[in-house]
Amino acid sequence: MNTKSPMAPEKFPDMPPIPGVRLASAACGVRYKGRRDVLLAELEHGTTAAGVFTLSKCPSAPVDWCRKALKGGQARALIVNSGNANAFTGRVGAEAVEQTVEAVAERLPCRPSMVYAASTGVIGEPLPYQRITDNLGALYESLSPAAWSEAAEAIATTDTYTKGVSRKARIGTVDVTINGIAKGSGMIAPNMGTMLVFLFTDAKLPSEILQPMLGDAVNRSFNSITVDSDTSTSDTVLLFATGKGAEHLAPASADDPLLDDFRAKLHEATLDLAHQIVRDGEGASKFVAIRVEGAEDDGAAKTIAFAIANSPLVKTAIAGEDANWGRIVMAVGKSGEKADRDLLGIRIGGVLVAANGCAVADFDEAPVAEHMKGRDIDIAVDLGIGTGSATVWTCDLTHAYIDINADYRT
Amino acid sequence: MNTKSPMAPEKFPDMPPIPGVRLASAACGVRYKGRRDVLLAELEHGTTAAGVFTLSKCPSAPVDWCRKALKGGQARALIVNSGNANAFTGRVGAEAVEQTVEAVAERLPCRPSMVYAASTGVIGEPLPYQRITDNLGALYESLSPAAWSEAAEAIATTDTYTKGVSRKARIGTVDVTINGIAKGSGMIAPNMGTMLVFLFTDAKLPSEILQPMLGDAVNRSFNSITVDSDTSTSDTVLLFATGKGAEHLAPASADDPLLDDFRAKLHEATLDLAHQIVRDGEGASKFVAIRVEGAEDDGAAKTIAFAIANSPLVKTAIAGEDANWGRIVMAVGKSGEKADRDLLGIRIGGVLVAANGCAVADFDEAPVAEHMKGRDIDIAVDLGIGTGSATVWTCDLTHAYIDINADYRT
């Protein structure tokens, strides 16, 4: 792995086993030699699934596959490789997925439509899937309920650290567990595409309840982060529920108050992983939270927050530790959403720097300058015209981003 | 001025006088000492005007003013300063514009609504307009029909070279002239905002004919370029027609075939200036033309072309001279416009590198690698689903962009 991001967590979290989930990973040489690059997760009978995928009009072959598989809502296995994204690979790409999932299905055995697949790595090169299928026997033999850290390692590409999360949630009087692993270091990394997130729980929840809960959690986490505004061909978030934990009451719907804590903990888990991805953003030296309030509606607030978060001028200013609120005004103005220059208020590190259409006279620059020197930057914008709000998270744009992405082949 | 861009034109063009236009510029110390920073253009009675302005919801005070002035369609003067954008300056900003145009109007004399104003420079600081009005007498005394190069110099900020253009156009049997000057080095530059473009012609054309012709020319030139996707609070394009050239037939409308050549030359002039701005893009080392064909419609083609042009991953790949077509696929996919991965064709420097949903087997990499080493990069994408097309122009994203924008205050 590359030099660890200065914003990496101190250590990989403790992740307890999830009843009904066993994991195995191996170095199969898909692209690179001598590093884990394939993950197999075996899921017990009765496991349900939910998924959210890239909105790219040029999705990878495994994304096409997962969309189809998810219609059944059932899952028995997950197979993931890093090193090759199997994206823009035409008919041979689709065949590579089919061959892989059929081999996994035969081994378990189960129907191929219960096997989910994901790939991350170079775009446009045929996936040498035999390197995966040749190793399925050994992977199957080494399945273990404890191998979470190795699983996170196997799906990483340009990540500078492995990403995991674990939360306990209560359903009625019963404790269930939610575990998740993720990879990603740019919305798409240099040729090495993709954000992949896999979540597992031992709760017993049908697919039609899982799916809206996952969709909502993703909107407020992975769909609220940006490193470089570039959307991968392969972004995949999958949630599997084995139903093999302690028995709990059956909720009637995704909105059932019985699921309040589960919903909250699922959101916490996805947000934790989303923040880990931003903190590992290519070349990032600062973690930036952008809160927009007072917008026309929540959608407008999110659009404005992303206009700020994706502005190269805002991002370079943050890299330069410059509290350049004029660029924030510029980004609000270009977002296309309703705004009134003369009602706009901007806070940096909690200090009001601009309001009523001009700079705040004689605001104290010292705490703002000090805030800009820190690792965690807070920007808050109040549009002053409505009740819409949103928060998004991003990182700064540094020389290291250019190094990683322009000098990739040299 | 900063070190001249490697893509600068060899010299400032020869620009003949435009009957009815006199120019003066001076160093008024608006922000910096000892450099020209104010331009006054005097326009003879009967001059008509057309304008296109930033779509920012947080426009500068002079943009607000020009929008109002343009309702009359008449013009007698233009006053421009660099060094201070008079943007996000609240009520004092509007007053600064009023004071300035009233002083100009009094001097000529004319009605204030016939005086157009533009400002470029730092955002959020009150414009010390007295430094301009104190110098109006001297400016007025030095008006000359020949001072085009000095005029271009007076409106520049972080530009590394001055930008001008001149074209002859025929209306019927009569020759008219179109002159233009521009400034811009980022859609918005570091604190020093803005693209400003001023065009002058001696043709006799009413405002209602000028405006649609200018709008169309701007769409295919200034609205088809991007340096960093950031839209200024102050972008302004103004076209003035003095009607003081040789007498020509009066066109019935903007579509009149009598104006075919004028329309073509106006487009040429705006495109020339637009390309000069991209070639002076902050940190730019490559000029990139992105042609999209076969899209659902022209609007979709332009959206896709901009998705490619604004992608940090595409721009850094070009800086690294890497023919990374996988990132072009990614950008097409994220644009949100209709696309079919398996119909997409991509050419770099004229060589087909990807088609039918995968890489072209054994394409000749040598000419593509050679093309990427050049200054002018051509990317062509065929969506293969319709007849929509568009071309946009951009530059690469280099370390120098970060230097200019992150290290601005230090």
mmCIF file of N, CA and C in Angstrom, chain A residues 55-61 64 88-90 123-124 188 190-191 228-231 233 282 311-313 316-317 319-320 322-327 329-330 332-334 336-337 339 341 344 354 357-359 397-399 401-403 405-407 409, chain B residues 55-61 64 88-90 123-124 188 190-191 228-231 233 282 311-313 316-317 319-320 322-327 329-330 332-334 336-337 339 341 344 354 357-359 397-399 401-403 405-407 409:
data_model
loop_
_atom_site.group_PDB
_atom_site.id
_atom_site.type_symbol
_atom_site.label_atom_id
_atom_site.label_comp_id
_atom_site.label_asym_id
_atom_site.label_seq_id
_atom_site.Cartn_x
_atom_site.Cartn_y
_atom_site.Cartn_z
ATOM 1 N N LEU A 55 -24.660 5.229 -10.802
ATOM 2 C CA LEU A 55 -25.618 5.728 -11.783
ATOM 3 C C LEU A 55 -24.964 5.885 -13.153
ATOM 4 N N SER A 56 -23.700 5.484 -13.263
ATOM 5 C CA SER A 56 -23.004 5.605 -14.544
ATOM 6 C C SER A 56 -23.765 4.902 -15.659
ATOM 7 N N LYS A 57 -23.806 5.577 -16.844
ATOM 8 C CA LYS A 57 -24.428 4.968 -18.010
ATOM 9 C C LYS A 57 -23.490 3.956 -18.659
ATOM 10 N N CYS A 58 -22.287 3.851 -18.148
ATOM 11 C CA CYS A 58 -21.317 2.887 -18.661
ATOM 12 C C CYS A 58 -20.899 1.956 -17.531
ATOM 13 N N PRO A 59 -21.846 1.246 -16.912
ATOM 14 C CA PRO A 59 -21.512 0.444 -15.730
ATOM 15 C C PRO A 59 -20.642 -0.760 -16.090
ATOM 16 N N SER A 60 -19.944 -1.266 -15.092
ATOM 17 C CA SER A 60 -19.103 -2.455 -15.274
ATOM 18 C C SER A 60 -19.982 -3.694 -15.415
ATOM 19 N N ALA A 61 -19.378 -4.763 -15.924
ATOM 20 C CA ALA A 61 -20.117 -6.029 -16.107
ATOM 21 C C ALA A 61 -20.643 -6.580 -14.779
ATOM 22 N N ASP A 64 -23.849 -4.768 -13.816
ATOM 23 C CA ASP A 64 -24.978 -5.305 -14.597
ATOM 24 C C ASP A 64 -25.484 -6.599 -13.957
ATOM 25 N N PHE A 88 -16.036 -1.778 -19.277
ATOM 26 C CA PHE A 88 -15.777 -1.497 -20.687
ATOM 27 C C PHE A 88 -14.996 -2.646 -21.310
ATOM 28 N N THR A 89 -15.519 -3.852 -21.091
ATOM 29 C CA THR A 89 -14.862 -5.057 -21.580
ATOM 30 C C THR A 89 -15.781 -5.860 -22.500
ATOM 31 N N GLY A 90 -16.933 -5.245 -22.861
ATOM 32 C CA GLY A 90 -17.798 -5.851 -23.870
ATOM 33 C C GLY A 90 -18.346 -7.221 -23.469
ATOM 34 N N ILE A 123 -9.688 -0.268 -16.000
ATOM 35 C CA ILE A 123 -10.824 -0.292 -16.915
ATOM 36 C C ILE A 123 -10.334 -0.734 -18.287
ATOM 37 N N GLY A 124 -11.155 -1.528 -18.978
ATOM 38 C CA GLY A 124 -10.897 -1.782 -20.395
ATOM 39 C C GLY A 124 -9.986 -2.955 -20.696
ATOM 40 N N ILE A 188 -13.334 7.722 -8.393
ATOM 41 C CA ILE A 188 -12.658 6.690 -9.157
ATOM 42 C C ILE A 188 -11.182 7.007 -9.023
ATOM 43 N N PRO A 190 -6.993 6.282 -10.009
ATOM 44 C CA PRO A 190 -6.262 6.256 -11.278
ATOM 45 C C PRO A 190 -6.340 4.911 -11.971
ATOM 46 N N ASN A 191 -7.163 4.819 -12.997
ATOM 47 C CA ASN A 191 -7.376 3.548 -13.694
ATOM 48 C C ASN A 191 -7.934 2.492 -12.759
ATOM 49 N N ASP A 228 -13.351 13.892 -5.992
ATOM 50 C CA ASP A 228 -12.961 14.620 -7.199
ATOM 51 C C ASP A 228 -14.108 14.754 -8.191
ATOM 52 N N SER A 229 -15.329 14.502 -7.770
ATOM 53 C CA SER A 229 -16.534 14.657 -8.589
ATOM 54 C C SER A 229 -16.647 13.591 -9.667
ATOM 55 N N ASP A 230 -15.702 12.680 -9.738
ATOM 56 C CA ASP A 230 -15.749 11.661 -10.779
ATOM 57 C C ASP A 230 -16.408 10.383 -10.268
ATOM 58 N N THR A 231 -17.454 9.953 -10.984
ATOM 59 C CA THR A 231 -18.242 8.791 -10.577
ATOM 60 C C THR A 231 -17.732 7.542 -11.268
ATOM 61 N N THR A 233 -17.431 3.664 -12.748
ATOM 62 C CA THR A 233 -18.265 2.732 -13.505
ATOM 63 C C THR A 233 -18.694 1.545 -12.652
ATOM 64 N N GLU A 282 -7.542 10.695 -2.609
ATOM 65 C CA GLU A 282 -6.231 10.792 -3.236
ATOM 66 C C GLU A 282 -5.580 12.144 -2.949
ATOM 67 N N SER A 311 -15.717 22.335 -6.125
ATOM 68 C CA SER A 311 -15.031 23.459 -6.760
ATOM 69 C C SER A 311 -13.520 23.333 -6.594
ATOM 70 N N PRO A 312 -12.784 23.240 -7.705
ATOM 71 C CA PRO A 312 -11.328 23.165 -7.590
ATOM 72 C C PRO A 312 -10.750 24.384 -6.867
ATOM 73 N N LEU A 313 -11.390 25.539 -7.021
ATOM 74 C CA LEU A 313 -10.860 26.746 -6.375
ATOM 75 C C LEU A 313 -11.083 26.705 -4.873
ATOM 76 N N THR A 316 -8.554 23.927 -3.573
ATOM 77 C CA THR A 316 -7.146 24.340 -3.529
ATOM 78 C C THR A 316 -6.940 25.396 -2.443
ATOM 79 N N ALA A 317 -7.936 26.249 -2.234
ATOM 80 C CA ALA A 317 -7.828 27.238 -1.149
ATOM 81 C C ALA A 317 -7.676 26.533 0.197
ATOM 82 N N ALA A 319 -6.503 23.526 0.695
ATOM 83 C CA ALA A 319 -5.143 22.953 0.723
ATOM 84 C C ALA A 319 -4.132 24.021 1.139
ATOM 85 N N GLY A 320 -4.368 25.254 0.691
ATOM 86 C CA GLY A 320 -3.465 26.358 1.015
ATOM 87 C C GLY A 320 -3.786 27.010 2.358
ATOM 88 N N ASP A 322 -6.281 28.675 3.301
ATOM 89 C CA ASP A 322 -6.741 30.025 3.031
ATOM 90 C C ASP A 322 -8.265 30.058 3.226
ATOM 91 N N ALA A 323 -8.733 30.862 4.177
ATOM 92 C CA ALA A 323 -10.180 30.956 4.462
ATOM 93 C C ALA A 323 -10.845 31.832 3.407
ATOM 94 N N ASN A 324 -10.800 31.357 2.160
ATOM 95 C CA ASN A 324 -11.192 32.164 1.009
ATOM 96 C C ASN A 324 -12.702 32.082 0.783
ATOM 97 N N TRP A 325 -13.462 32.848 1.558
ATOM 98 C CA TRP A 325 -14.921 32.751 1.488
ATOM 99 C C TRP A 325 -15.475 33.296 0.170
ATOM 100 N N GLY A 326 -14.704 34.143 -0.533
ATOM 101 C CA GLY A 326 -15.155 34.637 -1.845
ATOM 102 C C GLY A 326 -15.382 33.486 -2.818
ATOM 103 N N ARG A 327 -14.556 32.442 -2.717
ATOM 104 C CA ARG A 327 -14.728 31.283 -3.599
ATOM 105 C C ARG A 327 -15.959 30.478 -3.207
ATOM 106 N N VAL A 329 -18.738 31.904 -2.038
ATOM 107 C CA VAL A 329 -19.791 32.704 -2.681
ATOM 108 C C VAL A 329 -19.892 32.337 -4.159
ATOM 109 N N MET A 330 -18.743 32.268 -4.815
ATOM 110 C CA MET A 330 -18.711 31.907 -6.239
ATOM 111 C C MET A 330 -19.391 30.560 -6.454
ATOM 112 N N VAL A 332 -21.556 28.901 -4.539
ATOM 113 C CA VAL A 332 -23.000 29.003 -4.294
ATOM 114 C C VAL A 332 -23.669 29.590 -5.534
ATOM 115 N N GLY A 333 -23.078 30.640 -6.072
ATOM 116 C CA GLY A 333 -23.660 31.332 -7.213
ATOM 117 C C GLY A 333 -23.753 30.480 -8.452
ATOM 118 N N LYS A 334 -22.776 29.580 -8.652
ATOM 119 C CA LYS A 334 -22.768 28.789 -9.884
ATOM 120 C C LYS A 334 -23.617 27.538 -9.780
ATOM 121 N N GLY A 336 -26.648 26.994 -9.565
ATOM 122 C CA GLY A 336 -27.899 26.982 -10.319
ATOM 123 C C GLY A 336 -29.124 26.961 -9.414
ATOM 124 N N GLU A 337 -28.921 26.732 -8.126
ATOM 125 C CA GLU A 337 -30.064 26.704 -7.206
ATOM 126 C C GLU A 337 -30.394 28.120 -6.742
ATOM 127 N N ALA A 339 -30.734 31.298 -4.801
ATOM 128 C CA ALA A 339 -29.902 31.916 -3.772
ATOM 129 C C ALA A 339 -30.109 33.415 -3.864
ATOM 130 N N ARG A 341 -27.924 36.629 -2.958
ATOM 131 C CA ARG A 341 -26.606 37.110 -2.540
ATOM 132 C C ARG A 341 -26.679 37.871 -1.225
ATOM 133 N N LEU A 344 -27.135 35.685 2.135
ATOM 134 C CA LEU A 344 -26.179 34.603 2.351
ATOM 135 C C LEU A 344 -25.323 34.837 3.591
ATOM 136 N N ALA A 354 -19.024 36.176 6.492
ATOM 137 C CA ALA A 354 -19.731 36.953 5.483
ATOM 138 C C ALA A 354 -21.222 36.872 5.750
ATOM 139 N N GLY A 357 -24.686 40.028 2.228
ATOM 140 C CA GLY A 357 -24.138 40.430 0.945
ATOM 141 C C GLY A 357 -22.771 41.070 1.000
ATOM 142 N N CYS A 358 -22.102 41.006 2.156
ATOM 143 C CA CYS A 358 -20.720 41.500 2.189
ATOM 144 C C CYS A 358 -19.951 40.862 3.344
ATOM 145 N N ALA A 359 -18.674 41.152 3.418
ATOM 146 C CA ALA A 359 -17.828 40.612 4.476
ATOM 147 C C ALA A 359 -18.281 41.170 5.813
ATOM 148 N N LEU A 397 -7.712 19.600 -2.412
ATOM 149 C CA LEU A 397 -7.071 19.240 -3.688
ATOM 150 C C LEU A 397 -5.620 19.689 -3.622
ATOM 151 N N THR A 398 -4.717 18.719 -3.604
ATOM 152 C CA THR A 398 -3.305 19.018 -3.344
ATOM 153 C C THR A 398 -2.415 18.567 -4.507
ATOM 154 N N HIS A 399 -1.160 18.944 -4.409
ATOM 155 C CA HIS A 399 -0.180 18.462 -5.381
ATOM 156 C C HIS A 399 -0.156 16.940 -5.471
ATOM 157 N N TYR A 401 -2.585 14.885 -5.325
ATOM 158 C CA TYR A 401 -3.631 14.389 -6.240
ATOM 159 C C TYR A 401 -3.098 14.379 -7.673
ATOM 160 N N ILE A 402 -2.425 15.454 -8.045
ATOM 161 C CA ILE A 402 -1.856 15.534 -9.398
ATOM 162 C C ILE A 402 -0.778 14.461 -9.566
ATOM 163 N N ASP A 403 0.072 14.312 -8.552
ATOM 164 C CA ASP A 403 1.122 13.290 -8.627
ATOM 165 C C ASP A 403 0.514 11.918 -8.896
ATOM 166 N N ASN A 405 -2.402 11.093 -10.081
ATOM 167 C CA ASN A 405 -3.237 10.912 -11.267
ATOM 168 C C ASN A 405 -2.604 11.302 -12.589
ATOM 169 N N ALA A 406 -1.657 12.229 -12.545
ATOM 170 C CA ALA A 406 -1.018 12.626 -13.804
ATOM 171 C C ALA A 406 0.212 11.782 -14.059
ATOM 172 N N ASP A 407 0.834 11.340 -13.001
ATOM 173 C CA ASP A 407 2.121 10.672 -13.161
ATOM 174 C C ASP A 407 1.968 9.176 -12.967
ATOM 175 N N ARG A 409 1.283 6.588 -14.923
ATOM 176 C CA ARG A 409 1.933 5.584 -15.772
ATOM 177 C C ARG A 409 3.443 5.703 -15.771
ATOM 178 N N LEU B 55 -24.316 33.530 -15.241
ATOM 179 C CA LEU B 55 -25.560 32.977 -14.718
ATOM 180 C C LEU B 55 -25.492 32.828 -13.194
ATOM 181 N N SER B 56 -24.392 33.289 -12.609
ATOM 182 C CA SER B 56 -24.250 33.176 -11.149
ATOM 183 C C SER B 56 -25.415 33.832 -10.428
ATOM 184 N N LYS B 57 -25.889 33.162 -9.353
ATOM 185 C CA LYS B 57 -26.934 33.736 -8.520
ATOM 186 C C LYS B 57 -26.357 34.769 -7.556
ATOM 187 N N CYS B 58 -25.058 34.929 -7.564
ATOM 188 C CA CYS B 58 -24.404 35.931 -6.718
ATOM 189 C C CYS B 58 -23.601 36.877 -7.607
ATOM 190 N N PRO B 59 -24.275 37.557 -8.556
ATOM 191 C CA PRO B 59 -23.538 38.388 -9.514
ATOM 192 C C PRO B 59 -22.933 39.623 -8.858
ATOM 193 N N SER B 60 -21.925 40.167 -9.514
ATOM 194 C CA SER B 60 -21.272 41.386 -9.029
ATOM 195 C C SER B 60 -22.184 42.590 -9.249
ATOM 196 N N ALA B 61 -21.877 43.686 -8.547
ATOM 197 C CA ALA B 61 -22.668 44.910 -8.684
ATOM 198 C C ALA B 61 -22.663 45.449 -10.119
ATOM 199 N N ASP B 64 -25.155 43.516 -12.245
ATOM 200 C CA ASP B 64 -26.522 44.000 -11.973
ATOM 201 C C ASP B 64 -26.798 45.282 -12.768
ATOM 202 N N PHE B 88 -20.000 40.846 -4.125
ATOM 203 C CA PHE B 88 -20.297 40.553 -2.734
ATOM 204 C C PHE B 88 -19.861 41.733 -1.858
ATOM 205 N N THR B 89 -20.310 42.892 -2.272
ATOM 206 C CA THR B 89 -19.947 44.120 -1.572
ATOM 207 C C THR B 89 -21.186 44.868 -1.089
ATOM 208 N N GLY B 90 -22.348 44.202 -1.206
ATOM 209 C CA GLY B 90 -23.561 44.769 -0.631
ATOM 210 C C GLY B 90 -23.954 46.113 -1.226
ATOM 211 N N ILE B 123 -12.798 39.605 -4.651
ATOM 212 C CA ILE B 123 -14.197 39.576 -4.251
ATOM 213 C C ILE B 123 -14.298 40.027 -2.799
ATOM 214 N N GLY B 124 -15.363 40.783 -2.492
ATOM 215 C CA GLY B 124 -15.687 41.041 -1.088
ATOM 216 C C GLY B 124 -15.011 42.257 -0.470
ATOM 217 N N ILE B 188 -12.902 31.491 -13.027
ATOM 218 C CA ILE B 188 -12.612 32.533 -12.055
ATOM 219 C C ILE B 188 -11.201 32.256 -11.585
ATOM 220 N N PRO B 190 -7.785 33.150 -8.989
ATOM 221 C CA PRO B 190 -7.633 33.209 -7.535
ATOM 222 C C PRO B 190 -8.020 34.554 -6.960
ATOM 223 N N ASN B 191 -9.176 34.636 -6.346
ATOM 224 C CA ASN B 191 -9.668 35.909 -5.814
ATOM 225 C C ASN B 191 -9.843 36.942 -6.916
ATOM 226 N N ASP B 228 -11.705 25.340 -15.173
ATOM 227 C CA ASP B 228 -11.790 24.621 -13.905
ATOM 228 C C ASP B 228 -13.228 24.444 -13.432
ATOM 229 N N SER B 229 -14.189 24.646 -14.300
ATOM 230 C CA SER B 229 -15.610 24.432 -14.017
ATOM 231 C C SER B 229 -16.189 25.475 -13.081
ATOM 232 N N ASP B 230 -15.388 26.439 -12.671
ATOM 233 C CA ASP B 230 -15.865 27.442 -11.730
ATOM 234 C C ASP B 230 -16.319 28.704 -12.463
ATOM 235 N N THR B 231 -17.578 29.084 -12.227
ATOM 236 C CA THR B 231 -18.192 30.208 -12.917
ATOM 237 C C THR B 231 -18.043 31.474 -12.082
ATOM 238 N N THR B 233 -18.494 35.359 -10.643
ATOM 239 C CA THR B 233 -19.597 36.252 -10.281
ATOM 240 C C THR B 233 -19.718 37.426 -11.243
ATOM 241 N N GLU B 282 -5.167 28.787 -16.054
ATOM 242 C CA GLU B 282 -4.202 28.734 -14.958
ATOM 243 C C GLU B 282 -3.431 27.413 -14.947
ATOM 244 N N SER B 311 -13.613 16.801 -15.897
ATOM 245 C CA SER B 311 -13.186 15.692 -15.030
ATOM 246 C C SER B 311 -11.737 15.882 -14.588
ATOM 247 N N PRO B 312 -11.495 15.987 -13.284
ATOM 248 C CA PRO B 312 -10.109 16.117 -12.817
ATOM 249 C C PRO B 312 -9.246 14.935 -13.250
ATOM 250 N N LEU B 313 -9.849 13.752 -13.349
ATOM 251 C CA LEU B 313 -9.060 12.576 -13.736
ATOM 252 C C LEU B 313 -8.677 12.619 -15.213
ATOM 253 N N THR B 316 -5.956 15.510 -15.434
ATOM 254 C CA THR B 316 -4.635 15.144 -14.921
ATOM 255 C C THR B 316 -3.981 14.103 -15.824
ATOM 256 N N ALA B 317 -4.783 13.207 -16.412
ATOM 257 C CA ALA B 317 -4.213 12.228 -17.350
ATOM 258 C C ALA B 317 -3.579 12.951 -18.535
ATOM 259 N N ALA B 319 -2.418 16.009 -18.562
ATOM 260 C CA ALA B 319 -1.182 16.634 -18.056
ATOM 261 C C ALA B 319 -0.053 15.610 -18.022
ATOM 262 N N GLY B 320 -0.389 14.360 -17.698
ATOM 263 C CA GLY B 320 0.611 13.300 -17.633
ATOM 264 C C GLY B 320 0.868 12.638 -18.983
ATOM 265 N N ASP B 322 -0.995 10.900 -20.826
ATOM 266 C CA ASP B 322 -1.472 9.520 -20.750
ATOM 267 C C ASP B 322 -2.794 9.432 -21.527
ATOM 268 N N ALA B 323 -2.837 8.612 -22.574
ATOM 269 C CA ALA B 323 -4.049 8.461 -23.404
ATOM 270 C C ALA B 323 -5.043 7.552 -22.677
ATOM 271 N N ASN B 324 -5.498 8.020 -21.530
ATOM 272 C CA ASN B 324 -6.278 7.189 -20.609
ATOM 273 C C ASN B 324 -7.755 7.222 -20.987
ATOM 274 N N TRP B 325 -8.132 6.426 -21.985
ATOM 275 C CA TRP B 325 -9.506 6.474 -22.491
ATOM 276 C C TRP B 325 -10.497 5.896 -21.493
ATOM 277 N N GLY B 326 -10.036 5.081 -20.547
ATOM 278 C CA GLY B 326 -10.941 4.554 -19.522
ATOM 279 C C GLY B 326 -11.576 5.687 -18.719
ATOM 280 N N ARG B 327 -10.815 6.759 -18.494
ATOM 281 C CA ARG B 327 -11.361 7.906 -17.763
ATOM 282 C C ARG B 327 -12.373 8.676 -18.612
ATOM 283 N N VAL B 329 -14.421 7.151 -20.755
ATOM 284 C CA VAL B 329 -15.614 6.299 -20.579
ATOM 285 C C VAL B 329 -16.297 6.659 -19.259
ATOM 286 N N MET B 330 -15.504 6.757 -18.196
ATOM 287 C CA MET B 330 -16.044 7.113 -16.877
ATOM 288 C C MET B 330 -16.805 8.433 -16.957
ATOM 289 N N VAL B 332 -18.112 10.019 -19.587
ATOM 290 C CA VAL B 332 -19.345 9.873 -20.379
ATOM 291 C C VAL B 332 -20.420 9.247 -19.499
ATOM 292 N N GLY B 333 -20.045 8.217 -18.775
ATOM 293 C CA GLY B 333 -21.002 7.482 -17.946
ATOM 294 C C GLY B 333 -21.597 8.315 -16.842
ATOM 295 N N LYS B 334 -20.819 9.248 -16.294
ATOM 296 C CA LYS B 334 -21.320 10.022 -15.159
ATOM 297 C C LYS B 334 -22.108 11.254 -15.596
ATOM 298 N N GLY B 336 -24.840 11.679 -16.982
ATOM 299 C CA GLY B 336 -26.287 11.634 -16.784
ATOM 300 C C GLY B 336 -27.053 11.615 -18.089
ATOM 301 N N GLU B 337 -26.372 11.861 -19.205
ATOM 302 C CA GLU B 337 -27.051 11.860 -20.503
ATOM 303 C C GLU B 337 -27.133 10.430 -21.051
ATOM 304 N N ALA B 339 -26.569 7.256 -22.935
ATOM 305 C CA ALA B 339 -25.377 6.680 -23.555
ATOM 306 C C ALA B 339 -25.541 5.173 -23.537
ATOM 307 N N ARG B 341 -23.061 2.075 -23.469
ATOM 308 C CA ARG B 341 -21.658 1.652 -23.331
ATOM 309 C C ARG B 341 -21.181 0.890 -24.562
ATOM 310 N N LEU B 344 -20.371 3.082 -27.861
ATOM 311 C CA LEU B 344 -19.446 4.205 -27.693
ATOM 312 C C LEU B 344 -18.158 4.013 -28.497
ATOM 313 N N ALA B 354 -11.170 2.923 -28.693
ATOM 314 C CA ALA B 354 -12.185 2.110 -28.028
ATOM 315 C C ALA B 354 -13.453 2.140 -28.864
ATOM 316 N N GLY B 357 -17.906 -1.161 -26.977
ATOM 317 C CA GLY B 357 -17.895 -1.551 -25.574
ATOM 318 C C GLY B 357 -16.589 -2.119 -25.071
ATOM 319 N N CYS B 358 -15.520 -2.036 -25.881
ATOM 320 C CA CYS B 358 -14.223 -2.474 -25.356
ATOM 321 C C CYS B 358 -13.080 -1.800 -26.121
ATOM 322 N N ALA B 359 -11.863 -2.056 -25.664
ATOM 323 C CA ALA B 359 -10.692 -1.482 -26.317
ATOM 324 C C ALA B 359 -10.567 -2.035 -27.725
ATOM 325 N N LEU B 397 -4.903 19.868 -16.206
ATOM 326 C CA LEU B 397 -4.834 20.241 -14.784
ATOM 327 C C LEU B 397 -3.455 19.852 -14.275
ATOM 328 N N THR B 398 -2.650 20.858 -13.952
ATOM 329 C CA THR B 398 -1.245 20.615 -13.639
ATOM 330 C C THR B 398 -0.896 21.093 -12.226
ATOM 331 N N HIS B 399 0.313 20.765 -11.816
ATOM 332 C CA HIS B 399 0.811 21.268 -10.538
ATOM 333 C C HIS B 399 0.737 22.794 -10.467
ATOM 334 N N TYR B 401 -1.509 24.775 -11.553
ATOM 335 C CA TYR B 401 -2.851 25.216 -11.124
ATOM 336 C C TYR B 401 -2.919 25.234 -9.599
ATOM 337 N N ILE B 402 -2.402 24.181 -8.978
ATOM 338 C CA ILE B 402 -2.403 24.110 -7.511
ATOM 339 C C ILE B 402 -1.521 25.225 -6.947
ATOM 340 N N ASP B 403 -0.353 25.410 -7.560
ATOM 341 C CA ASP B 403 0.543 26.471 -7.085
ATOM 342 C C ASP B 403 -0.170 27.821 -7.087
ATOM 343 N N ASN B 405 -3.364 28.523 -7.146
ATOM 344 C CA ASN B 405 -4.600 28.657 -6.387
ATOM 345 C C ASN B 405 -4.519 28.284 -4.920
ATOM 346 N N ALA B 406 -3.590 27.395 -4.570
ATOM 347 C CA ALA B 406 -3.472 27.011 -3.156
ATOM 348 C C ALA B 406 -2.473 27.911 -2.458
ATOM 349 N N ASP B 407 -1.498 28.388 -3.196
ATOM 350 C CA ASP B 407 -0.404 29.109 -2.566
ATOM 351 C C ASP B 407 -0.532 30.603 -2.816
ATOM 352 N N ARG B 409 -2.031 33.146 -1.299
ATOM 353 C CA ARG B 409 -1.802 34.173 -0.280
ATOM 354 C C ARG B 409 -0.392 34.147 0.286
#
